C-alpha atoms as an extended CHARMM CRD file, in Angstrom:
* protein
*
        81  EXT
         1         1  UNK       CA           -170.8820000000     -138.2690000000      -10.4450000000  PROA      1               0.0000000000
         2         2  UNK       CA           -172.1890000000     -139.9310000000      -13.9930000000  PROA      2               0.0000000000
         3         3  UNK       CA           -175.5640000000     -141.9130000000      -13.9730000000  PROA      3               0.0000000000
         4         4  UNK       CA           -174.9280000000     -145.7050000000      -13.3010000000  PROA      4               0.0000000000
         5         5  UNK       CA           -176.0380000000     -145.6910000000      -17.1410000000  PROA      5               0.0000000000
         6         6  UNK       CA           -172.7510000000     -144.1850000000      -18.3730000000  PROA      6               0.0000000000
         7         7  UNK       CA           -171.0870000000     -147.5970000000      -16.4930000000  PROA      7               0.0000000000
         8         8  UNK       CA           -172.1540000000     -149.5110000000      -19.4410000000  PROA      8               0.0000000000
         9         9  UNK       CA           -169.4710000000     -147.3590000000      -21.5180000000  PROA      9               0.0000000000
        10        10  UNK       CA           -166.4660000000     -147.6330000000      -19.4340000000  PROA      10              0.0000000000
        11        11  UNK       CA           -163.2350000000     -149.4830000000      -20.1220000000  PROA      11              0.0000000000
        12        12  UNK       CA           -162.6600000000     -152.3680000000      -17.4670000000  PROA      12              0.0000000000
        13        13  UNK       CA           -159.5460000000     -150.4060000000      -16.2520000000  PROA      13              0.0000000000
        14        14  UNK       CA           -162.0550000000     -147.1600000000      -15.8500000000  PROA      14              0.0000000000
        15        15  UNK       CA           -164.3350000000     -149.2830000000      -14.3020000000  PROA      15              0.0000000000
        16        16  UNK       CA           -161.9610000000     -150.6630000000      -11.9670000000  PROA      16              0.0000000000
        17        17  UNK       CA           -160.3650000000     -147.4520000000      -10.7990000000  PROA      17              0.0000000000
        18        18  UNK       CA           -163.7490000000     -145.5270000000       -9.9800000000  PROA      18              0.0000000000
        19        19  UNK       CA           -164.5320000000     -148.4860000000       -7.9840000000  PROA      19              0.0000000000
        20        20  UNK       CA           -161.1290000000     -148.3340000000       -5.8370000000  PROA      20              0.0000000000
        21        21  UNK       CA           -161.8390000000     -144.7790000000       -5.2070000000  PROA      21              0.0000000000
        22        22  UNK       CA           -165.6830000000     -145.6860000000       -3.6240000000  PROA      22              0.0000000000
        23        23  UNK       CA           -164.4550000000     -148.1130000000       -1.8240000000  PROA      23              0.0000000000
        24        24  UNK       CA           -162.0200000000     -145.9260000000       -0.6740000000  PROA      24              0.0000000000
        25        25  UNK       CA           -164.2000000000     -143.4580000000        0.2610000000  PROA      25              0.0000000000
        26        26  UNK       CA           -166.4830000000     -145.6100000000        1.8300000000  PROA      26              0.0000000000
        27        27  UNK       CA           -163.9020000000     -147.2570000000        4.2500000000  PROA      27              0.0000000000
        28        28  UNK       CA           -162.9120000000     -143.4020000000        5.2290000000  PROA      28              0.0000000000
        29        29  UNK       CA           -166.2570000000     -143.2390000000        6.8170000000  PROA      29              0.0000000000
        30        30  UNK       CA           -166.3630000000     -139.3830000000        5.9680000000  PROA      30              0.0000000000
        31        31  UNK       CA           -169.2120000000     -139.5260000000        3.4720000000  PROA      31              0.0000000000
        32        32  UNK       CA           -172.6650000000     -138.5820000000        4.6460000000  PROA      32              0.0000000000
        33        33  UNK       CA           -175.4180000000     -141.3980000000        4.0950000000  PROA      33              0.0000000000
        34        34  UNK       CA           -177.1460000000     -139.9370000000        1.1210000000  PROA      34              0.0000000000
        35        35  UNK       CA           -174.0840000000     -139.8920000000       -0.9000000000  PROA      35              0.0000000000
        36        36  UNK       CA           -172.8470000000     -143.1420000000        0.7370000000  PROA      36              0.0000000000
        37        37  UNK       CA           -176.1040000000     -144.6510000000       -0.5600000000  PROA      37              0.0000000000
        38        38  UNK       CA           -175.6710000000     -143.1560000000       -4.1730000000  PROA      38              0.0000000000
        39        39  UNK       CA           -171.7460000000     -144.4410000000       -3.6840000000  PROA      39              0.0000000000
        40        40  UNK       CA           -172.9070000000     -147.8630000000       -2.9030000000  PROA      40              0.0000000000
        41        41  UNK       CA           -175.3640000000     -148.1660000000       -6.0660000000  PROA      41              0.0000000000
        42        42  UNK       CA           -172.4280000000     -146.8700000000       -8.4390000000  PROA      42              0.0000000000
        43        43  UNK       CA           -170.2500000000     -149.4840000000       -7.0510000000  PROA      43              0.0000000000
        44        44  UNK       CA           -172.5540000000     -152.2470000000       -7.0230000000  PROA      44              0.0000000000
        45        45  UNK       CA           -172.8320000000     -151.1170000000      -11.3240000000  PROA      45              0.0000000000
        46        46  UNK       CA           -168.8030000000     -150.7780000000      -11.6850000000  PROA      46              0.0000000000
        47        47  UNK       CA           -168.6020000000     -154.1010000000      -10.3460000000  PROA      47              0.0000000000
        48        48  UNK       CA           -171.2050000000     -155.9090000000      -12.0420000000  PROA      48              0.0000000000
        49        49  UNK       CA           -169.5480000000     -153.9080000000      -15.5500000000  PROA      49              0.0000000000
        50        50  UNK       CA           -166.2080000000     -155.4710000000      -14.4870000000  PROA      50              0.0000000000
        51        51  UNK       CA           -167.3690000000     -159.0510000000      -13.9770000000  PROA      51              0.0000000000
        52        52  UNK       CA           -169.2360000000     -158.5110000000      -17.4510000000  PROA      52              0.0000000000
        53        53  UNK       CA           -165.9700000000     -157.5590000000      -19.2010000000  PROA      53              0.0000000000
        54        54  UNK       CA           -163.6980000000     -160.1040000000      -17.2070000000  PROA      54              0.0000000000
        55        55  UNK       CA           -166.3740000000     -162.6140000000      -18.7800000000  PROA      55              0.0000000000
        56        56  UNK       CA           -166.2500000000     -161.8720000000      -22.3050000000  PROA      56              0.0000000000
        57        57  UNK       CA           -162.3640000000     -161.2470000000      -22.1190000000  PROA      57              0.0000000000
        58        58  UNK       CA           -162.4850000000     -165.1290000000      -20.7570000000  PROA      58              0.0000000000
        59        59  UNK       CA           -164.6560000000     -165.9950000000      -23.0200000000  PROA      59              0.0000000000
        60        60  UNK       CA           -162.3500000000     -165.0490000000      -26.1570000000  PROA      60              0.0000000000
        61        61  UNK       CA           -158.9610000000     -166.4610000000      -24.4170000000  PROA      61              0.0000000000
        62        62  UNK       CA           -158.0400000000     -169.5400000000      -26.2390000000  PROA      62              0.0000000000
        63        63  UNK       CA           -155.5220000000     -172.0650000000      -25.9320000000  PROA      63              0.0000000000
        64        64  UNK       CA           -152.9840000000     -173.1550000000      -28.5600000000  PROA      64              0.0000000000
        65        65  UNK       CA           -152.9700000000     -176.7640000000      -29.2820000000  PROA      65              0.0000000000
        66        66  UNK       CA           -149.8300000000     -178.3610000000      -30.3980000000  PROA      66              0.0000000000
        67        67  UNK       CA           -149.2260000000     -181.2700000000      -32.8520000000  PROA      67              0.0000000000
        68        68  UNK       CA           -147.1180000000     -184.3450000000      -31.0240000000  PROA      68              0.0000000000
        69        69  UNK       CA           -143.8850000000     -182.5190000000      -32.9690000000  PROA      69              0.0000000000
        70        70  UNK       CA           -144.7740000000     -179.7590000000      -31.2370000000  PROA      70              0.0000000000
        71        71  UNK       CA           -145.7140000000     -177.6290000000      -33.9760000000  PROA      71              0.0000000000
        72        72  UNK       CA           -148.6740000000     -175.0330000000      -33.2690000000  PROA      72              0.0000000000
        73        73  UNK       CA           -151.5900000000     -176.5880000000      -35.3140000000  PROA      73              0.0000000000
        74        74  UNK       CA           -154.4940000000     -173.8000000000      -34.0390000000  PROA      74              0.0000000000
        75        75  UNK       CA           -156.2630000000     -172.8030000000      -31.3260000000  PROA      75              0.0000000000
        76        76  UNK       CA           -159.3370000000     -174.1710000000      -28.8840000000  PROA      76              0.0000000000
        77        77  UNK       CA           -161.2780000000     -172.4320000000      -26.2950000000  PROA      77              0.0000000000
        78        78  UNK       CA           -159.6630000000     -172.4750000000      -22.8340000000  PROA      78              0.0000000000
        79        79  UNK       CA           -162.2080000000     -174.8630000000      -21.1920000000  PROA      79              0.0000000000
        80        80  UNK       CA           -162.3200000000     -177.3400000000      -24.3580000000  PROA      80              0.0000000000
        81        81  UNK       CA           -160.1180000000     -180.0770000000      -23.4770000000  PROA      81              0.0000000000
């Protein structure tokens, strides 16, 4: 299993699928407690990588704004109203 340090270089869809598979392995309830510990730890790092990524990719969404024509006339952040 990589160091919790190599999260910080993951794509969010990387980051997303190795957390799936601890979860899944978790809710089997086969793992012993050591690695269910170390598990747990990489999972709470995959997650917190995801939100980090889901926050910048919000960030840099923006919306189109439209003249009263209709006509695209540029963009504004999502939240700006």
């Amino acid at each position: 299993m990589a160091d919790a340090a190599d999260v910080n270089a993951l794509s969010f869809e990387k980051a997303l699928a190795d957390l799936e598979t601890i979860v899944a392995k978790l809710e089997g309830g086969n793992v012993p407690l050591e690695e269910s510990i170390a598990l747990y730890a990489r999972g709470e790092a995959l997650k917190a990588r995801c939100d980090a990524l889901l926050k910048d990719a919000e960030a840099r969404v923006e919306k189109i704004t439209l003249s009263a024509d209709g006509r695209p006339t540029g963009t504004q952040p999502l939240d700006g109203e």
